[in-house]
């Protein structure tokens, strides 16, 4: 969520990381979270050791979301500046595709290569988005950076997910509504409802929408596409993870959700009805995505973005042959 210039300066100072975590926790919690020391209980996924995360690029801003296109190029939404950046390959310099196009939320790549970017992910729009859905979903050209409106009338957009049939789903972190935009342009800002919805993804068959609940009782929901009025709480985080602040969501090649966490600094994966830890030591993570194509940020490799602007490859989540 977009904050004041004074706060942005503080976040970028030497104590910025800790302050960012505190600000995010305060801004996203609709009700008080019990005071308790972080004990992050999610057990390790399996026993195989993997190489540690490797930094592959850096965006000069809080990175809210990332996505990779079929040419292996990564795109990132920058929270404070409102820009969309492109990084052509690991180790490459980020290129600002756009100027300030709004407080950026999620980003996805359509089948035609065009980007869809959520706006209105600032505190005011997030907290009022359920009542006053005025935010836009923008279409951004991946080469020229040209921006057009794809859909309007949604709550402040945090997460964005694309279904196989082209339907788009959105979350509003400060509310409960899950938005939906059909391929023919119909907008429903309150298609379903989940408490404090954040990360979002669609099952490979398009039949379910997965949503992260960030605060109070962190966990994962499943929303049947044919019965959105009855979302089902699927997996709850351990009580010791009440302050973990899970955020962005992606799916691996088996359709299993992977979740980035802020204060826990862990990457979780849903396995057999529980959450386990794929990787640790990455505080203030915001989003995860798998690479695509045979070059650049390539298929089978897992990437992480965060408040610190650092983009990491996470070998522990790799899927050779994906």
PDB file of C-alpha atoms in Angstrom:
ATOM      1  CA  UNK A   1       0.000   0.000   0.000  1.00  0.00           C
ATOM      2  CA  UNK A   2       1.298   3.440  -0.898  1.00  0.00           C
ATOM      3  CA  UNK A   3       2.395   5.586   2.046  1.00  0.00           C
ATOM      4  CA  UNK A   4       3.686   9.107   2.609  1.00  0.00           C
ATOM      5  CA  UNK A   5       6.934  10.555   1.272  1.00  0.00           C
ATOM      6  CA  UNK A   6       8.245  10.911   4.820  1.00  0.00           C
ATOM      7  CA  UNK A   7       7.534   7.252   5.510  1.00  0.00           C
ATOM      8  CA  UNK A   8       9.119   6.188   2.218  1.00  0.00           C
ATOM      9  CA  UNK A   9      12.309   7.977   3.285  1.00  0.00           C
ATOM     10  CA  UNK A  10      12.267   6.214   6.640  1.00  0.00           C
ATOM     11  CA  UNK A  11      11.731   2.825   5.027  1.00  0.00           C
ATOM     12  CA  UNK A  12      14.777   3.338   2.833  1.00  0.00           C
ATOM     13  CA  UNK A  13      16.985   4.269   5.786  1.00  0.00           C
ATOM     14  CA  UNK A  14      19.233   1.892   7.728  1.00  0.00           C
ATOM     15  CA  UNK A  15      16.332   0.626   9.804  1.00  0.00           C
ATOM     16  CA  UNK A  16      13.979   0.456   6.859  1.00  0.00           C
ATOM     17  CA  UNK A  17      13.527  -3.307   6.761  1.00  0.00           C
ATOM     18  CA  UNK A  18      12.265  -3.594  10.320  1.00  0.00           C
ATOM     19  CA  UNK A  19      10.089  -0.509   9.947  1.00  0.00           C
ATOM     20  CA  UNK A  20       8.600  -1.807   6.710  1.00  0.00           C
ATOM     21  CA  UNK A  21       7.561  -5.009   8.444  1.00  0.00           C
ATOM     22  CA  UNK A  22       5.958  -3.089  11.281  1.00  0.00           C
ATOM     23  CA  UNK A  23       4.130  -0.741   8.924  1.00  0.00           C
ATOM     24  CA  UNK A  24       2.846  -3.591   6.796  1.00  0.00           C
ATOM     25  CA  UNK A  25       1.635  -5.516   9.816  1.00  0.00           C
ATOM     26  CA  UNK A  26      -0.231  -2.488  11.102  1.00  0.00           C
ATOM     27  CA  UNK A  27      -1.683  -1.589   7.720  1.00  0.00           C
ATOM     28  CA  UNK A  28      -2.931  -5.049   6.803  1.00  0.00           C
ATOM     29  CA  UNK A  29      -4.367  -6.252  10.093  1.00  0.00           C
ATOM     30  CA  UNK A  30      -8.062  -5.486  10.274  1.00  0.00           C
ATOM     31  CA  UNK A  31      -8.137  -6.577  13.905  1.00  0.00           C
ATOM     32  CA  UNK A  32      -5.451  -7.010  16.510  1.00  0.00           C
ATOM     33  CA  UNK A  33      -3.165 -10.012  16.256  1.00  0.00           C
ATOM     34  CA  UNK A  34      -2.272 -11.591  19.617  1.00  0.00           C
ATOM     35  CA  UNK A  35       1.108 -10.447  20.849  1.00  0.00           C
ATOM     36  CA  UNK A  36       3.514 -13.358  20.669  1.00  0.00           C
ATOM     37  CA  UNK A  37       7.097 -13.903  19.696  1.00  0.00           C
ATOM     38  CA  UNK A  38       7.591 -15.345  16.187  1.00  0.00           C
ATOM     39  CA  UNK A  39       8.198 -19.080  16.434  1.00  0.00           C
ATOM     40  CA  UNK A  40       7.400 -20.068  12.830  1.00  0.00           C
ATOM     41  CA  UNK A  41       6.501 -23.712  13.021  1.00  0.00           C
ATOM     42  CA  UNK A  42       6.103 -24.823   9.401  1.00  0.00           C
ATOM     43  CA  UNK A  43       8.279 -27.934   9.072  1.00  0.00           C
ATOM     44  CA  UNK A  44      10.766 -28.390   6.256  1.00  0.00           C
ATOM     45  CA  UNK A  45       9.388 -29.893   3.033  1.00  0.00           C
ATOM     46  CA  UNK A  46      11.225 -33.196   2.621  1.00  0.00           C
ATOM     47  CA  UNK A  47      14.844 -33.721   3.594  1.00  0.00           C
ATOM     48  CA  UNK A  48      16.829 -32.995   0.434  1.00  0.00           C
ATOM     49  CA  UNK A  49      19.282 -30.123   0.716  1.00  0.00           C
ATOM     50  CA  UNK A  50      19.439 -27.489  -2.022  1.00  0.00           C
ATOM     51  CA  UNK A  51      21.764 -24.653  -2.920  1.00  0.00           C
ATOM     52  CA  UNK A  52      21.001 -21.364  -1.137  1.00  0.00           C
ATOM     53  CA  UNK A  53      19.038 -18.558  -2.808  1.00  0.00           C
ATOM     54  CA  UNK A  54      20.982 -16.488  -5.345  1.00  0.00           C
ATOM     55  CA  UNK A  55      20.388 -12.807  -6.002  1.00  0.00           C
ATOM     56  CA  UNK A  56      19.661 -12.298  -9.715  1.00  0.00           C
ATOM     57  CA  UNK A  57      18.576  -8.637  -9.935  1.00  0.00           C
ATOM     58  CA  UNK A  58      17.494  -5.635  -7.907  1.00  0.00           C
ATOM     59  CA  UNK A  59      14.673  -3.152  -8.452  1.00  0.00           C
ATOM     60  CA  UNK A  60      15.197   0.257  -6.753  1.00  0.00           C
ATOM     61  CA  UNK A  61      11.874   0.075  -4.904  1.00  0.00           C
ATOM     62  CA  UNK A  62       9.568  -2.150  -2.903  1.00  0.00           C
ATOM     63  CA  UNK A  63       8.617  -4.912  -5.362  1.00  0.00           C
ATOM     64  CA  UNK A  64       4.996  -5.915  -4.893  1.00  0.00           C
ATOM     65  CA  UNK A  65       4.624  -8.545  -7.603  1.00  0.00           C
ATOM     66  CA  UNK A  66       6.527 -10.299 -10.402  1.00  0.00           C
ATOM     67  CA  UNK A  67       5.697 -12.334 -13.504  1.00  0.00           C
ATOM     68  CA  UNK A  68       7.702 -13.875 -16.368  1.00  0.00           C
ATOM     69  CA  UNK A  69       6.716 -13.997 -20.040  1.00  0.00           C
ATOM     70  CA  UNK A  70       7.361 -16.688 -22.642  1.00  0.00           C
ATOM     71  CA  UNK A  71      10.643 -15.039 -23.637  1.00  0.00           C
ATOM     72  CA  UNK A  72      12.009 -15.415 -20.113  1.00  0.00           C
ATOM     73  CA  UNK A  73      11.733 -11.708 -19.249  1.00  0.00           C
ATOM     74  CA  UNK A  74      10.680 -10.719 -15.747  1.00  0.00           C
ATOM     75  CA  UNK A  75       8.245  -7.882 -15.030  1.00  0.00           C
ATOM     76  CA  UNK A  76       7.875  -6.255 -11.625  1.00  0.00           C
ATOM     77  CA  UNK A  77       5.482  -3.764 -10.069  1.00  0.00           C
ATOM     78  CA  UNK A  78       7.227  -1.107  -7.971  1.00  0.00           C
ATOM     79  CA  UNK A  79       5.173  -0.087  -4.994  1.00  0.00           C
ATOM     80  CA  UNK A  80       6.277   3.450  -4.181  1.00  0.00           C
ATOM     81  CA  UNK A  81       7.072   4.812  -7.645  1.00  0.00           C
ATOM     82  CA  UNK A  82       4.045   3.158  -9.281  1.00  0.00           C
ATOM     83  CA  UNK A  83       6.200   1.908 -12.157  1.00  0.00           C
ATOM     84  CA  UNK A  84       6.379  -1.379 -14.001  1.00  0.00           C
ATOM     85  CA  UNK A  85       9.932  -2.629 -14.571  1.00  0.00           C
ATOM     86  CA  UNK A  86      11.326  -5.215 -16.985  1.00  0.00           C
ATOM     87  CA  UNK A  87      14.473  -7.279 -16.428  1.00  0.00           C
ATOM     88  CA  UNK A  88      15.482  -9.219 -19.541  1.00  0.00           C
ATOM     89  CA  UNK A  89      17.654 -11.867 -17.849  1.00  0.00           C
ATOM     90  CA  UNK A  90      19.282 -12.688 -14.509  1.00  0.00           C
ATOM     91  CA  UNK A  91      22.007 -10.156 -13.808  1.00  0.00           C
ATOM     92  CA  UNK A  92      20.399  -7.603 -16.118  1.00  0.00           C
ATOM     93  CA  UNK A  93      19.614  -4.000 -15.284  1.00  0.00           C
ATOM     94  CA  UNK A  94      15.948  -3.158 -14.685  1.00  0.00           C
ATOM     95  CA  UNK A  95      14.266  -0.977 -17.304  1.00  0.00           C
ATOM     96  CA  UNK A  96      11.327   1.208 -16.256  1.00  0.00           C
ATOM     97  CA  UNK A  97       8.579   0.435 -18.774  1.00  0.00           C
ATOM     98  CA  UNK A  98       6.153   2.999 -17.378  1.00  0.00           C
ATOM     99  CA  UNK A  99       5.958   6.067 -15.237  1.00  0.00           C
ATOM    100  CA  UNK A 100       3.688   6.226 -12.208  1.00  0.00           C
ATOM    101  CA  UNK A 101       0.521   4.389 -13.278  1.00  0.00           C
ATOM    102  CA  UNK A 102      -0.923   4.008  -9.787  1.00  0.00           C
ATOM    103  CA  UNK A 103      -0.156   2.166  -6.577  1.00  0.00           C
ATOM    104  CA  UNK A 104       0.737  -1.129  -8.162  1.00  0.00           C
ATOM    105  CA  UNK A 105      -0.499  -4.498  -7.001  1.00  0.00           C
ATOM    106  CA  UNK A 106      -0.364  -7.802  -8.823  1.00  0.00           C
ATOM    107  CA  UNK A 107       0.893  -8.443 -12.332  1.00  0.00           C
ATOM    108  CA  UNK A 108       0.239 -11.325 -14.741  1.00  0.00           C
ATOM    109  CA  UNK A 109       1.168 -12.087 -18.352  1.00  0.00           C
ATOM    110  CA  UNK A 110      -1.648 -12.874 -20.777  1.00  0.00           C
ATOM    111  CA  UNK A 111      -1.412 -15.488 -23.484  1.00  0.00           C
ATOM    112  CA  UNK A 112      -0.783 -12.734 -26.055  1.00  0.00           C
ATOM    113  CA  UNK A 113       2.188 -11.439 -24.050  1.00  0.00           C
ATOM    114  CA  UNK A 114       0.412  -8.311 -22.783  1.00  0.00           C
ATOM    115  CA  UNK A 115       0.682  -7.499 -19.060  1.00  0.00           C
ATOM    116  CA  UNK A 116      -2.239  -6.940 -16.709  1.00  0.00           C
ATOM    117  CA  UNK A 117      -1.414  -4.763 -13.695  1.00  0.00           C
ATOM    118  CA  UNK A 118      -3.580  -3.982 -10.686  1.00  0.00           C
ATOM    119  CA  UNK A 119      -3.824  -0.432  -9.321  1.00  0.00           C
ATOM    120  CA  UNK A 120      -5.313   1.128  -6.200  1.00  0.00           C
ATOM    121  CA  UNK A 121      -3.122  -0.862  -3.799  1.00  0.00           C
ATOM    122  CA  UNK A 122      -2.755   2.123  -1.480  1.00  0.00           C
ATOM    123  CA  UNK A 123      -4.133   2.338   2.040  1.00  0.00           C
ATOM    124  CA  UNK A 124      -7.161   4.471   1.179  1.00  0.00           C
ATOM    125  CA  UNK A 125      -8.353   2.394  -1.782  1.00  0.00           C
ATOM    126  CA  UNK A 126      -7.609  -0.859   0.006  1.00  0.00           C
ATOM    127  CA  UNK A 127      -9.653   0.025   3.084  1.00  0.00           C
ATOM    128  CA  UNK A 128     -12.570   1.461   1.080  1.00  0.00           C
ATOM    129  CA  UNK A 129     -12.429  -0.805  -1.954  1.00  0.00           C
ATOM    130  CA  UNK A 130     -15.297  -3.060  -0.873  1.00  0.00           C
ATOM    131  CA  UNK A 131     -17.643  -0.076  -0.581  1.00  0.00           C
ATOM    132  CA  UNK A 132     -16.242   2.060  -3.408  1.00  0.00           C
ATOM    133  CA  UNK A 133     -14.717  -0.143  -6.127  1.00  0.00           C
ATOM    134  CA  UNK A 134     -13.056   2.504  -8.296  1.00  0.00           C
ATOM    135  CA  UNK A 135      -9.694   0.916  -9.122  1.00  0.00           C
ATOM    136  CA  UNK A 136      -8.536  -0.161 -12.591  1.00  0.00           C
ATOM    137  CA  UNK A 137      -6.846  -3.171 -14.080  1.00  0.00           C
ATOM    138  CA  UNK A 138      -4.386  -1.895 -16.680  1.00  0.00           C
ATOM    139  CA  UNK A 139      -3.013  -3.485 -19.841  1.00  0.00           C
ATOM    140  CA  UNK A 140       0.704  -2.713 -20.367  1.00  0.00           C
ATOM    141  CA  UNK A 141       2.662  -3.498 -23.531  1.00  0.00           C
ATOM    142  CA  UNK A 142       5.795  -5.490 -22.569  1.00  0.00           C
ATOM    143  CA  UNK A 143       8.048  -3.669 -25.038  1.00  0.00           C
ATOM    144  CA  UNK A 144       6.745  -0.126 -25.450  1.00  0.00           C
ATOM    145  CA  UNK A 145       5.196   0.265 -21.991  1.00  0.00           C
ATOM    146  CA  UNK A 146       2.016   1.663 -23.548  1.00  0.00           C
ATOM    147  CA  UNK A 147      -0.805   1.658 -20.990  1.00  0.00           C
ATOM    148  CA  UNK A 148      -4.545   1.234 -21.553  1.00  0.00           C
ATOM    149  CA  UNK A 149      -7.419   0.394 -19.230  1.00  0.00           C
ATOM    150  CA  UNK A 150      -8.450  -3.254 -19.369  1.00  0.00           C
ATOM    151  CA  UNK A 151     -11.195  -3.087 -16.717  1.00  0.00           C
ATOM    152  CA  UNK A 152     -12.493  -0.620 -14.126  1.00  0.00           C
ATOM    153  CA  UNK A 153     -14.756  -0.746 -11.101  1.00  0.00           C
ATOM    154  CA  UNK A 154     -12.712  -3.042  -8.858  1.00  0.00           C
ATOM    155  CA  UNK A 155     -11.662  -2.659  -5.233  1.00  0.00           C
ATOM    156  CA  UNK A 156      -8.083  -1.532  -4.490  1.00  0.00           C
ATOM    157  CA  UNK A 157      -6.201  -4.303  -6.308  1.00  0.00           C
ATOM    158  CA  UNK A 158      -3.522  -6.255  -4.495  1.00  0.00           C
ATOM    159  CA  UNK A 159      -3.404  -9.764  -5.963  1.00  0.00           C
ATOM    160  CA  UNK A 160      -4.139 -10.604  -9.602  1.00  0.00           C
ATOM    161  CA  UNK A 161      -4.597 -14.110 -11.037  1.00  0.00           C
ATOM    162  CA  UNK A 162      -5.296 -15.296 -14.575  1.00  0.00           C
ATOM    163  CA  UNK A 163      -7.396 -18.387 -15.292  1.00  0.00           C
ATOM    164  CA  UNK A 164      -6.791 -20.680 -18.295  1.00  0.00           C
ATOM    165  CA  UNK A 165      -9.885 -19.279 -20.040  1.00  0.00           C
ATOM    166  CA  UNK A 166      -8.698 -15.662 -19.642  1.00  0.00           C
ATOM    167  CA  UNK A 167     -10.846 -14.772 -16.626  1.00  0.00           C
ATOM    168  CA  UNK A 168      -9.048 -12.474 -14.173  1.00  0.00           C
ATOM    169  CA  UNK A 169      -9.480 -12.568 -10.394  1.00  0.00           C
ATOM    170  CA  UNK A 170      -8.352  -9.859  -7.952  1.00  0.00           C
ATOM    171  CA  UNK A 171      -8.037  -9.335  -4.190  1.00  0.00           C
ATOM    172  CA  UNK A 172      -8.436  -6.273  -1.991  1.00  0.00           C
ATOM    173  CA  UNK A 173      -6.251  -6.700   1.077  1.00  0.00           C
ATOM    174  CA  UNK A 174      -8.043  -4.189   3.294  1.00  0.00           C
ATOM    175  CA  UNK A 175     -11.449  -5.733   2.620  1.00  0.00           C
ATOM    176  CA  UNK A 176     -13.000  -9.096   1.861  1.00  0.00           C
ATOM    177  CA  UNK A 177     -14.090  -8.940  -1.760  1.00  0.00           C
ATOM    178  CA  UNK A 178     -12.649 -11.053  -4.554  1.00  0.00           C
ATOM    179  CA  UNK A 179     -13.124  -9.347  -7.921  1.00  0.00           C
ATOM    180  CA  UNK A 180     -13.700 -11.047 -11.262  1.00  0.00           C
ATOM    181  CA  UNK A 181     -13.338  -9.877 -14.864  1.00  0.00           C
ATOM    182  CA  UNK A 182     -14.564 -12.200 -17.607  1.00  0.00           C
ATOM    183  CA  UNK A 183     -12.885 -12.363 -21.037  1.00  0.00           C
ATOM    184  CA  UNK A 184     -15.808 -10.434 -22.549  1.00  0.00           C
ATOM    185  CA  UNK A 185     -15.247  -7.558 -20.106  1.00  0.00           C
ATOM    186  CA  UNK A 186     -17.902  -8.114 -17.442  1.00  0.00           C
ATOM    187  CA  UNK A 187     -16.716  -6.855 -14.039  1.00  0.00           C
ATOM    188  CA  UNK A 188     -17.943  -8.183 -10.693  1.00  0.00           C
ATOM    189  CA  UNK A 189     -16.095  -6.478  -7.806  1.00  0.00           C
ATOM    190  CA  UNK A 190     -17.639  -8.817  -5.217  1.00  0.00           C
ATOM    191  CA  UNK A 191     -17.634 -12.213  -6.917  1.00  0.00           C
ATOM    192  CA  UNK A 192     -16.673 -13.941  -3.642  1.00  0.00           C
ATOM    193  CA  UNK A 193     -15.518 -13.008  -0.141  1.00  0.00           C
ATOM    194  CA  UNK A 194     -12.499 -14.062   1.977  1.00  0.00           C
ATOM    195  CA  UNK A 195     -11.119 -12.297   5.087  1.00  0.00           C
ATOM    196  CA  UNK A 196      -7.994 -10.162   4.436  1.00  0.00           C
ATOM    197  CA  UNK A 197      -7.400 -11.670   0.964  1.00  0.00           C
ATOM    198  CA  UNK A 198      -3.931 -11.223  -0.456  1.00  0.00           C
ATOM    199  CA  UNK A 199      -2.153 -13.668  -2.782  1.00  0.00           C
ATOM    200  CA  UNK A 200      -4.329 -15.389  -5.364  1.00  0.00           C
ATOM    201  CA  UNK A 201      -3.964 -18.114  -7.993  1.00  0.00           C
ATOM    202  CA  UNK A 202      -6.196 -20.348 -10.118  1.00  0.00           C
ATOM    203  CA  UNK A 203      -6.000 -24.144 -10.194  1.00  0.00           C
ATOM    204  CA  UNK A 204      -4.603 -25.611 -13.436  1.00  0.00           C
ATOM    205  CA  UNK A 205      -8.056 -26.794 -14.529  1.00  0.00           C
ATOM    206  CA  UNK A 206      -9.609 -23.395 -13.762  1.00  0.00           C
ATOM    207  CA  UNK A 207     -12.126 -24.932 -11.391  1.00  0.00           C
ATOM    208  CA  UNK A 208     -10.902 -23.362  -8.140  1.00  0.00           C
ATOM    209  CA  UNK A 209      -9.417 -20.067  -7.015  1.00  0.00           C
ATOM    210  CA  UNK A 210      -6.866 -20.199  -4.199  1.00  0.00           C
ATOM    211  CA  UNK A 211      -6.580 -17.186  -1.868  1.00  0.00           C
ATOM    212  CA  UNK A 212      -4.194 -16.385   0.987  1.00  0.00           C
ATOM    213  CA  UNK A 213      -5.642 -14.915   4.180  1.00  0.00           C
ATOM    214  CA  UNK A 214      -2.830 -12.741   5.550  1.00  0.00           C
ATOM    215  CA  UNK A 215      -3.735 -11.738   9.092  1.00  0.00           C
ATOM    216  CA  UNK A 216      -5.622 -12.779  12.222  1.00  0.00           C
ATOM    217  CA  UNK A 217      -5.861 -16.442  11.136  1.00  0.00           C
ATOM    218  CA  UNK A 218      -3.410 -16.941   8.257  1.00  0.00           C
ATOM    219  CA  UNK A 219      -4.186 -19.728   5.852  1.00  0.00           C
ATOM    220  CA  UNK A 220      -5.393 -20.762   2.420  1.00  0.00           C
ATOM    221  CA  UNK A 221      -8.922 -20.745   0.983  1.00  0.00           C
ATOM    222  CA  UNK A 222     -10.313 -22.589  -2.016  1.00  0.00           C
ATOM    223  CA  UNK A 223     -13.183 -20.980  -3.891  1.00  0.00           C
ATOM    224  CA  UNK A 224     -15.158 -23.227  -6.264  1.00  0.00           C
ATOM    225  CA  UNK A 225     -15.624 -21.278  -9.484  1.00  0.00           C
ATOM    226  CA  UNK A 226     -19.121 -22.700  -9.839  1.00  0.00           C
ATOM    227  CA  UNK A 227     -20.028 -21.841  -6.211  1.00  0.00           C
ATOM    228  CA  UNK A 228     -18.227 -18.604  -5.234  1.00  0.00           C
ATOM    229  CA  UNK A 229     -20.658 -17.865  -2.402  1.00  0.00           C
ATOM    230  CA  UNK A 230     -19.129 -20.734  -0.421  1.00  0.00           C
ATOM    231  CA  UNK A 231     -15.343 -20.356  -0.160  1.00  0.00           C
ATOM    232  CA  UNK A 232     -13.764 -23.159   1.853  1.00  0.00           C
ATOM    233  CA  UNK A 233     -10.963 -22.727   4.341  1.00  0.00           C
ATOM    234  CA  UNK A 234      -8.487 -25.325   3.134  1.00  0.00           C
ATOM    235  CA  UNK A 235      -5.285 -25.071   5.219  1.00  0.00           C
ATOM    236  CA  UNK A 236      -4.648 -23.052   8.382  1.00  0.00           C
ATOM    237  CA  UNK A 237      -1.187 -21.942   9.397  1.00  0.00           C
ATOM    238  CA  UNK A 238       0.116 -23.200  12.720  1.00  0.00           C
ATOM    239  CA  UNK A 239      -0.727 -21.031  15.733  1.00  0.00           C
ATOM    240  CA  UNK A 240       2.970 -20.161  16.003  1.00  0.00           C
ATOM    241  CA  UNK A 241       2.711 -18.624  12.521  1.00  0.00           C
ATOM    242  CA  UNK A 242      -0.008 -16.129  13.451  1.00  0.00           C
ATOM    243  CA  UNK A 243       2.400 -13.249  12.757  1.00  0.00           C
ATOM    244  CA  UNK A 244       4.071 -14.725   9.665  1.00  0.00           C
ATOM    245  CA  UNK A 245       2.134 -12.413   7.278  1.00  0.00           C
ATOM    246  CA  UNK A 246       1.821 -14.674   4.221  1.00  0.00           C
ATOM    247  CA  UNK A 247       1.570 -12.614   1.041  1.00  0.00           C
ATOM    248  CA  UNK A 248       1.945 -13.633  -2.621  1.00  0.00           C
ATOM    249  CA  UNK A 249       0.961 -16.968  -4.105  1.00  0.00           C
ATOM    250  CA  UNK A 250       1.984 -19.071  -7.099  1.00  0.00           C
ATOM    251  CA  UNK A 251       1.548 -22.715  -8.133  1.00  0.00           C
ATOM    252  CA  UNK A 252       4.202 -25.297  -8.913  1.00  0.00           C
ATOM    253  CA  UNK A 253       4.057 -27.829 -11.734  1.00  0.00           C
ATOM    254  CA  UNK A 254       1.895 -30.145  -9.634  1.00  0.00           C
ATOM    255  CA  UNK A 255      -0.609 -27.380  -8.929  1.00  0.00           C
ATOM    256  CA  UNK A 256       0.536 -26.983  -5.318  1.00  0.00           C
ATOM    257  CA  UNK A 257       0.403 -23.450  -3.883  1.00  0.00           C
ATOM    258  CA  UNK A 258       3.638 -21.802  -2.777  1.00  0.00           C
ATOM    259  CA  UNK A 259       3.336 -18.803  -0.470  1.00  0.00           C
ATOM    260  CA  UNK A 260       5.788 -15.968   0.272  1.00  0.00           C
ATOM    261  CA  UNK A 261       5.854 -14.672   3.855  1.00  0.00           C
ATOM    262  CA  UNK A 262       6.971 -11.352   5.309  1.00  0.00           C
ATOM    263  CA  UNK A 263       7.989 -11.731   8.938  1.00  0.00           C
ATOM    264  CA  UNK A 264       8.559 -15.488   8.824  1.00  0.00           C
ATOM    265  CA  UNK A 265      11.014 -15.080   5.943  1.00  0.00           C
ATOM    266  CA  UNK A 266       9.925 -18.478   4.674  1.00  0.00           C
ATOM    267  CA  UNK A 267       8.479 -19.887   1.465  1.00  0.00           C
ATOM    268  CA  UNK A 268       5.664 -22.307   2.254  1.00  0.00           C
ATOM    269  CA  UNK A 269       4.205 -25.040   0.094  1.00  0.00           C
ATOM    270  CA  UNK A 270       0.846 -26.748   0.500  1.00  0.00           C
ATOM    271  CA  UNK A 271       1.346 -30.502   0.779  1.00  0.00           C
ATOM    272  CA  UNK A 272      -1.247 -33.068   1.843  1.00  0.00           C
ATOM    273  CA  UNK A 273      -3.353 -30.578   3.766  1.00  0.00           C
ATOM    274  CA  UNK A 274      -0.527 -28.811   5.578  1.00  0.00           C
ATOM    275  CA  UNK A 275       2.012 -26.050   5.019  1.00  0.00           C
ATOM    276  CA  UNK A 276       5.697 -26.920   4.940  1.00  0.00           C
ATOM    277  CA  UNK A 277       8.790 -24.768   4.399  1.00  0.00           C
ATOM    278  CA  UNK A 278      10.636 -24.853   1.072  1.00  0.00           C
ATOM    279  CA  UNK A 279      13.169 -22.134   1.972  1.00  0.00           C
ATOM    280  CA  UNK A 280      13.970 -19.824   4.904  1.00  0.00           C
ATOM    281  CA  UNK A 281      15.972 -16.666   5.478  1.00  0.00           C
ATOM    282  CA  UNK A 282      14.177 -14.412   2.982  1.00  0.00           C
ATOM    283  CA  UNK A 283      12.395 -11.819   5.159  1.00  0.00           C
ATOM    284  CA  UNK A 284       9.816  -9.430   3.725  1.00  0.00           C
ATOM    285  CA  UNK A 285       9.099 -11.584   0.687  1.00  0.00           C
ATOM    286  CA  UNK A 286       6.119 -10.418  -1.352  1.00  0.00           C
ATOM    287  CA  UNK A 287       5.698 -12.704  -4.371  1.00  0.00           C
ATOM    288  CA  UNK A 288       6.927 -15.860  -6.080  1.00  0.00           C
ATOM    289  CA  UNK A 289       6.838 -16.935  -9.693  1.00  0.00           C
ATOM    290  CA  UNK A 290       8.278 -19.655 -11.912  1.00  0.00           C
ATOM    291  CA  UNK A 291      10.286 -18.825 -15.001  1.00  0.00           C
ATOM    292  CA  UNK A 292       9.118 -19.538 -18.532  1.00  0.00           C
ATOM    293  CA  UNK A 293      10.718 -20.391 -21.825  1.00  0.00           C
ATOM    294  CA  UNK A 294      14.248 -21.615 -22.514  1.00  0.00           C
ATOM    295  CA  UNK A 295      16.195 -18.427 -21.789  1.00  0.00           C
ATOM    296  CA  UNK A 296      16.467 -15.605 -19.267  1.00  0.00           C
ATOM    297  CA  UNK A 297      14.333 -16.347 -16.242  1.00  0.00           C
ATOM    298  CA  UNK A 298      13.742 -19.800 -17.613  1.00  0.00           C
ATOM    299  CA  UNK A 299      11.221 -22.543 -16.961  1.00  0.00           C
ATOM    300  CA  UNK A 300      11.669 -24.732 -13.904  1.00  0.00           C
ATOM    301  CA  UNK A 301      13.328 -22.025 -11.817  1.00  0.00           C
ATOM    302  CA  UNK A 302      11.557 -20.372  -8.865  1.00  0.00           C
ATOM    303  CA  UNK A 303      12.023 -16.647  -8.218  1.00  0.00           C
ATOM    304  CA  UNK A 304      11.250 -14.483  -5.201  1.00  0.00           C
ATOM    305  CA  UNK A 305      10.624 -10.720  -4.899  1.00  0.00           C
ATOM    306  CA  UNK A 306      10.482  -8.608  -1.759  1.00  0.00           C
ATOM    307  CA  UNK A 307      10.084  -5.292  -0.017  1.00  0.00           C
ATOM    308  CA  UNK A 308      13.873  -4.915  -0.263  1.00  0.00           C
ATOM    309  CA  UNK A 309      13.676  -4.854  -4.067  1.00  0.00           C
ATOM    310  CA  UNK A 310      15.890  -7.940  -4.296  1.00  0.00           C
ATOM    311  CA  UNK A 311      15.017 -10.658  -6.789  1.00  0.00           C
ATOM    312  CA  UNK A 312      16.319 -14.107  -5.867  1.00  0.00           C
ATOM    313  CA  UNK A 313      16.367 -17.468  -7.563  1.00  0.00           C
ATOM    314  CA  UNK A 314      15.340 -20.149  -5.043  1.00  0.00           C
ATOM    315  CA  UNK A 315      16.919 -23.500  -6.029  1.00  0.00           C
ATOM    316  CA  UNK A 316      14.990 -25.338  -3.294  1.00  0.00           C
ATOM    317  CA  UNK A 317      11.804 -24.737  -5.271  1.00  0.00           C
ATOM    318  CA  UNK A 318      13.230 -25.632  -8.687  1.00  0.00           C
ATOM    319  CA  UNK A 319      11.428 -28.071 -10.968  1.00  0.00           C
ATOM    320  CA  UNK A 320      13.863 -29.453 -13.548  1.00  0.00           C
ATOM    321  CA  UNK A 321      12.082 -30.487 -16.713  1.00  0.00           C
ATOM    322  CA  UNK A 322       9.036 -28.315 -16.011  1.00  0.00           C
TER     323      UNK A 322
END
